[in-house]
Coordinates of N, CA and C in Angstrom, one line a residue:
X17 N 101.3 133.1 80.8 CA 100.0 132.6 81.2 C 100.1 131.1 81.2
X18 N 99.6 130.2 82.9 CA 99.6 128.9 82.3 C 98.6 128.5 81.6
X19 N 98.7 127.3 80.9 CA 98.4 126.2 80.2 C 96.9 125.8 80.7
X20 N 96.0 124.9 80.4 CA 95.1 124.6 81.0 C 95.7 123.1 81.7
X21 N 96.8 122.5 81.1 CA 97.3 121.4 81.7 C 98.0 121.6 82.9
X22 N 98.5 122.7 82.8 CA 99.3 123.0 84.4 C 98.2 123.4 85.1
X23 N 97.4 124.2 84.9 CA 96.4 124.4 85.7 C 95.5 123.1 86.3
X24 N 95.3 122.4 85.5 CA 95.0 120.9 86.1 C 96.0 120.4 87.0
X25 N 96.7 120.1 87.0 CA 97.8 119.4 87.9 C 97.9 120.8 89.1
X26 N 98.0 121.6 88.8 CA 98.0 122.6 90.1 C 96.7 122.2 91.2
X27 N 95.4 122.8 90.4 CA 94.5 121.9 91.1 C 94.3 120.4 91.5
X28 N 94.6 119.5 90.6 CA 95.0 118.1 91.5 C 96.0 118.2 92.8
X29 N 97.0 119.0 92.8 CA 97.8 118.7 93.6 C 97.2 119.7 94.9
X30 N 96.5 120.8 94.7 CA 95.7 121.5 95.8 C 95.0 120.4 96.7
X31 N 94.4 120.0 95.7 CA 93.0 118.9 96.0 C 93.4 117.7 97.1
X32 N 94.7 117.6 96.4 CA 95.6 116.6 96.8 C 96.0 116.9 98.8
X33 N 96.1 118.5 98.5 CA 96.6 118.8 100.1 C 95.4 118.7 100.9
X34 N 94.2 119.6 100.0 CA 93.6 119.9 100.8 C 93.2 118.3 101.6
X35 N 92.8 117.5 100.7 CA 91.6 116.1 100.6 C 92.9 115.2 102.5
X36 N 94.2 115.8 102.4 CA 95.2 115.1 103.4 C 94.6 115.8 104.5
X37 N 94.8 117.2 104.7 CA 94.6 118.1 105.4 C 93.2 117.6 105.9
X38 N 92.0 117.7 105.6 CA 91.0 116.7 106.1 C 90.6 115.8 107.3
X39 N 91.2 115.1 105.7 CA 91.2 113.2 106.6 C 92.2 113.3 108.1
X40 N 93.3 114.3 107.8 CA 94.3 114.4 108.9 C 93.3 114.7 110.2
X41 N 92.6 116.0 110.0 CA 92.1 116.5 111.1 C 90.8 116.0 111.8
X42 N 90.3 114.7 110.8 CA 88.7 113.7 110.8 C 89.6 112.8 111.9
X43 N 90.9 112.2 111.7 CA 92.1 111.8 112.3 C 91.7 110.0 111.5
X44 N 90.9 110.3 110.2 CA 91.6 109.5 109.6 C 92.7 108.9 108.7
X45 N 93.3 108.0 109.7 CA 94.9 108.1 109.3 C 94.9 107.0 107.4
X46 N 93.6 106.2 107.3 CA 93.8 105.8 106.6 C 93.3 106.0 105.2
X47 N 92.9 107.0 105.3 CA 93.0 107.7 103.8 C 93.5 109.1 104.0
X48 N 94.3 109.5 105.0 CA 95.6 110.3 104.7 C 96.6 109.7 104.7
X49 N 97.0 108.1 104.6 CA 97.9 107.4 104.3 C 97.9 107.7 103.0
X50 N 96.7 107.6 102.2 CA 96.5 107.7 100.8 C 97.1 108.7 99.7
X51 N 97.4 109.8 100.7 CA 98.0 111.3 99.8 C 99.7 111.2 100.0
X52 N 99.9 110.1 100.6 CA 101.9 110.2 101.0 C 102.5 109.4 100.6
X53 N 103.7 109.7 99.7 CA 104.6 108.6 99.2 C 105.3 108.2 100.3
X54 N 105.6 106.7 99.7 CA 106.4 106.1 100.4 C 107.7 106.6 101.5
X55 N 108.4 108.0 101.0 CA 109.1 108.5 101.4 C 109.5 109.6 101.7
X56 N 107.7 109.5 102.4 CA 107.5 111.1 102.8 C 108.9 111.3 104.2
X57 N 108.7 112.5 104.2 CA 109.4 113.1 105.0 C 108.5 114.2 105.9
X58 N 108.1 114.4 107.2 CA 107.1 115.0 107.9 C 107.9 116.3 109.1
X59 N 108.1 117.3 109.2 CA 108.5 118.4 110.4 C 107.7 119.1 110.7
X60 N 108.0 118.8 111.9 CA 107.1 120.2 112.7 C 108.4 120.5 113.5
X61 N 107.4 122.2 114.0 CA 108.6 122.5 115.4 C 108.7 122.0 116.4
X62 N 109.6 121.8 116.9 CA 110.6 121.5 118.0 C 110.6 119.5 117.5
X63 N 110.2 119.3 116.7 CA 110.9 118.0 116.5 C 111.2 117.0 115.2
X64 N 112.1 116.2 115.9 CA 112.7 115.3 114.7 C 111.5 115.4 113.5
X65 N 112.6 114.5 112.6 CA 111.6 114.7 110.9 C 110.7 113.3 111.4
X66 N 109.7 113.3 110.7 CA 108.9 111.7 111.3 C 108.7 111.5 110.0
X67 N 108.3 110.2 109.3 CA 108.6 108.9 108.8 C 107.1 108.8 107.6
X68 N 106.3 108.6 109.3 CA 105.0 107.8 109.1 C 104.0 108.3 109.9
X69 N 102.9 108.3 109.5 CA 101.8 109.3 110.4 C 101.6 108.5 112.1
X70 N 102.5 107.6 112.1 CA 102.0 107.0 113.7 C 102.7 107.9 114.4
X71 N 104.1 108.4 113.7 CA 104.8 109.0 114.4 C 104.8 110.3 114.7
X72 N 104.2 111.0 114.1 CA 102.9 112.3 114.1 C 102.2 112.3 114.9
X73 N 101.1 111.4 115.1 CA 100.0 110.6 116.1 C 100.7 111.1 117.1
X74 N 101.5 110.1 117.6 CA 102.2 109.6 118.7 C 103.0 110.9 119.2
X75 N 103.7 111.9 118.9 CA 104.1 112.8 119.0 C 103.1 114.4 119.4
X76 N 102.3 114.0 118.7 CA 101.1 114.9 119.0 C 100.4 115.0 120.5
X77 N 100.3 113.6 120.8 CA 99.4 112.8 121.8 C 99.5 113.7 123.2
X78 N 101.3 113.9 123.1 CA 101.9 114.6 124.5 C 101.5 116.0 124.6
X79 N 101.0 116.5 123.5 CA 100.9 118.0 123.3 C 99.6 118.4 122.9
X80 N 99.0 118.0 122.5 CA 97.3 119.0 122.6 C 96.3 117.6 121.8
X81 N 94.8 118.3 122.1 CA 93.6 116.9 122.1 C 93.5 117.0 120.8
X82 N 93.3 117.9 120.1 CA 93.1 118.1 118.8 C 93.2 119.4 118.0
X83 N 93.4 120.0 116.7 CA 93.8 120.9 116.2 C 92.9 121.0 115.1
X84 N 92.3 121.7 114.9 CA 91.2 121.9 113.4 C 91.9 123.3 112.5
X85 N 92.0 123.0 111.5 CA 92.6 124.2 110.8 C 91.5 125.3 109.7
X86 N 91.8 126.4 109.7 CA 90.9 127.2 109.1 C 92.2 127.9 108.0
X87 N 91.8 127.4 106.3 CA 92.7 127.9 105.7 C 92.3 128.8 105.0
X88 N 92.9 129.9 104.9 CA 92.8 131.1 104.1 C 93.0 131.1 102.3
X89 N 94.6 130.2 102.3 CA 94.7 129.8 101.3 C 95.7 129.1 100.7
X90 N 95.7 128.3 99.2 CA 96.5 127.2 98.9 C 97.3 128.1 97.9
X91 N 98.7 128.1 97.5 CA 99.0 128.2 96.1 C 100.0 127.4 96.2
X92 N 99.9 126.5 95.0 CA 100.7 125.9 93.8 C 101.5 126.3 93.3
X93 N 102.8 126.1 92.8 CA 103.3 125.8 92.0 C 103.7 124.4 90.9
X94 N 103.9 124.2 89.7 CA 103.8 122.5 89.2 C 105.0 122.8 88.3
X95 N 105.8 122.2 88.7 CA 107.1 122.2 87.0 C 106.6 120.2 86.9
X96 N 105.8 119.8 86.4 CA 106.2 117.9 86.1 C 107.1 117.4 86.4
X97 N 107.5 116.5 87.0 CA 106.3 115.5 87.8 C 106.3 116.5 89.6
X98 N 107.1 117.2 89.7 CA 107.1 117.5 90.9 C 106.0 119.4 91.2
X99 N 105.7 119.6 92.3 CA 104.7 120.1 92.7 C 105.1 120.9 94.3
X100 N 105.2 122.7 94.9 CA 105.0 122.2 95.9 C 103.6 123.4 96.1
X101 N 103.3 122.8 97.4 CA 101.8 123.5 97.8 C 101.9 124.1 99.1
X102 N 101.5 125.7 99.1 CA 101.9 126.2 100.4 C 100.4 126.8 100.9
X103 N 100.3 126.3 102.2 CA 98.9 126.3 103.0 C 99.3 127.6 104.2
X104 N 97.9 128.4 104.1 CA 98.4 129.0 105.6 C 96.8 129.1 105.8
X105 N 96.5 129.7 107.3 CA 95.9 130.2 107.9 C 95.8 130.6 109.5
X106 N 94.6 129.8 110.4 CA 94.8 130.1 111.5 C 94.5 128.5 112.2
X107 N 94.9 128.1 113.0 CA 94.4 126.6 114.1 C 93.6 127.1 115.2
X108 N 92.6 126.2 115.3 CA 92.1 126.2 116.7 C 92.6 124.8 117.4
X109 N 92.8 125.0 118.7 CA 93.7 123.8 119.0 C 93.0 123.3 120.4
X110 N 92.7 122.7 121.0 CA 92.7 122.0 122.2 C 93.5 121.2 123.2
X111 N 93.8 122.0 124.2 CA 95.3 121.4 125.1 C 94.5 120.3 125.7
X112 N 95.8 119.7 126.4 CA 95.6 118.7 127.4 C 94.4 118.8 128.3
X113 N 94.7 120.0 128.8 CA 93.7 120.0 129.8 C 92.4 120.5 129.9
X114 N 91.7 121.0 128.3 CA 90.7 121.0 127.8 C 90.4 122.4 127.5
X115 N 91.7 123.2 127.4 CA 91.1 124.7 127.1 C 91.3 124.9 125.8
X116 N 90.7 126.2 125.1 CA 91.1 126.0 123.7 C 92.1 127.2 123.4
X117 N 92.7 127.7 122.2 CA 92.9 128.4 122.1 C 92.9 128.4 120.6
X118 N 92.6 129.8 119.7 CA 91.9 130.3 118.5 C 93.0 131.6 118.1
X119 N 92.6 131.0 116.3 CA 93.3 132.5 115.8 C 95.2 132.2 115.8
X120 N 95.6 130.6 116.0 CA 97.1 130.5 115.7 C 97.1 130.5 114.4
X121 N 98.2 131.3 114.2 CA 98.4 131.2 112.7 C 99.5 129.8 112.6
X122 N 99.7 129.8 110.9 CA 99.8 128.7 110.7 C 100.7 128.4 109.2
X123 N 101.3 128.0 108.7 CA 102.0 127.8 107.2 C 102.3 126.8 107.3
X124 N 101.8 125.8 106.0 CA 102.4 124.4 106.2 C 103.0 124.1 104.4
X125 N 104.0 124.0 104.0 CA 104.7 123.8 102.8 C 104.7 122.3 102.6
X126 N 104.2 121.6 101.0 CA 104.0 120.4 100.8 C 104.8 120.6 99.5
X127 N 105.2 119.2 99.2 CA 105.9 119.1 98.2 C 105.8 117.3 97.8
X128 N 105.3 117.5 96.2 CA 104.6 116.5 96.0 C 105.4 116.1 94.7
X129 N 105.1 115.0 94.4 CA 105.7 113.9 93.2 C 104.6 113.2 92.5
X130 N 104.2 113.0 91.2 CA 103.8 112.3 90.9 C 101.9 112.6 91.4
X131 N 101.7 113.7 92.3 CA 100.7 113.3 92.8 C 100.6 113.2 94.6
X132 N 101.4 113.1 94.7 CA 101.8 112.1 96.1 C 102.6 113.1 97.1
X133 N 102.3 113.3 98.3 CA 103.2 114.3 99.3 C 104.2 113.5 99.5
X134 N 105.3 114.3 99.4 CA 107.1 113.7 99.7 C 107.6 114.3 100.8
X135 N 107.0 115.6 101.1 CA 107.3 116.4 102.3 C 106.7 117.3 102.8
X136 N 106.7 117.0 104.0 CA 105.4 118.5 104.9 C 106.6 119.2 106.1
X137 N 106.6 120.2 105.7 CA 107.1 121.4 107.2 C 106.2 122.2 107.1
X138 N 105.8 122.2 108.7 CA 105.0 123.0 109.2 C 105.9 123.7 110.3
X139 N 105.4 125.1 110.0 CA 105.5 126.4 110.8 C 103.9 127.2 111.6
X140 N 104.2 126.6 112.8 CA 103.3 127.6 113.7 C 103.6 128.7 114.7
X141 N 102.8 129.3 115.4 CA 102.7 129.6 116.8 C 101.9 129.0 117.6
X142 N 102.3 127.6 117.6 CA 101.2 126.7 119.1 C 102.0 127.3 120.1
X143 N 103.8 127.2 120.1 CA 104.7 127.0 121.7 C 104.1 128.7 121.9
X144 N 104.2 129.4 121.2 CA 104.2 130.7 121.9 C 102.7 131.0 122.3
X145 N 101.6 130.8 121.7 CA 100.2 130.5 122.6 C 100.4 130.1 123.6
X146 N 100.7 129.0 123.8 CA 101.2 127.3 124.4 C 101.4 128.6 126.2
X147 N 103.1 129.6 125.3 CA 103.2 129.7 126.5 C 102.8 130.9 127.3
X148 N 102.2 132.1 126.2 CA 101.4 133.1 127.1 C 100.1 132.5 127.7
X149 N 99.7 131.4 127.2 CA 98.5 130.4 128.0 C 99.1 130.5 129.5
X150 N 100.3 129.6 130.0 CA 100.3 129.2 130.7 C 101.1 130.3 131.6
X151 N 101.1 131.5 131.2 CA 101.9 132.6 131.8 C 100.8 133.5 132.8
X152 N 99.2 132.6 132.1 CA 98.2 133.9 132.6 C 97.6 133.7 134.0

């Protein structure tokens, strides 16, 4: 059974995804700067690791208006100082050209230090929406 101390730090580090996950989607970049270490590390599919949330931004820009997430749920794990946090649910997403589409699922794995996200991979199904969208 854990501790009530681990159980604290589990929930801070939830808090921690969730409070990112947010601000990300408000597309306030500057206090989701606030949840990432220096040396975060950022993946999604089909591209390079990125750095820094400009390059997220910027990368996004080509591929859909906006993304809101509906999460089902967080679990934790915490060994000190390190942490990782695994998110899933479903996206609602908005393409380019203003249609939507609902019900993508979604898994995003975080891995934290001290408090702080050091690494996000995300796994979706946007491309395969993406592409029975454009098949119809």
């Amino acid at each position: 059974m854990p501790n009530a101390e681990m159980t604290n730090a589990e929930n801070h580090n939830t808090e921690q995804v969730r409070a990112f996950l947010s601000a990300m989607e408000a597309r306030d970049l500057a206090s989701a700067e606030r949840h990432l270490a220096a040396n975060v590390v950022m993946q999604f599919p089909g591209a390079p690791p990125m750095l820094r949330l400009s390059e997220v931004v910027e990368w996004a820009r080509t591929r859909y208006r906006s993304v809101s997430k509906t999460i089902y749920a967080l679990d934790s794990y915490t060994s000190q100082p390190h942490a990782v946090v695994t998110c899933h649910g479903e996206l609602k997403v908005e393409w380019l050209d203003g249609t939507t589409s609902t019900g993508v699922r979604f898994i995003d794995r975080f891995e934290l230090t001290d408090g702080l996200i050091t690494r996000q991979d995300v796994w979706n199904d946007l491309a395969l929406v993406q592409a029975a969208t454009a098949n119809l």
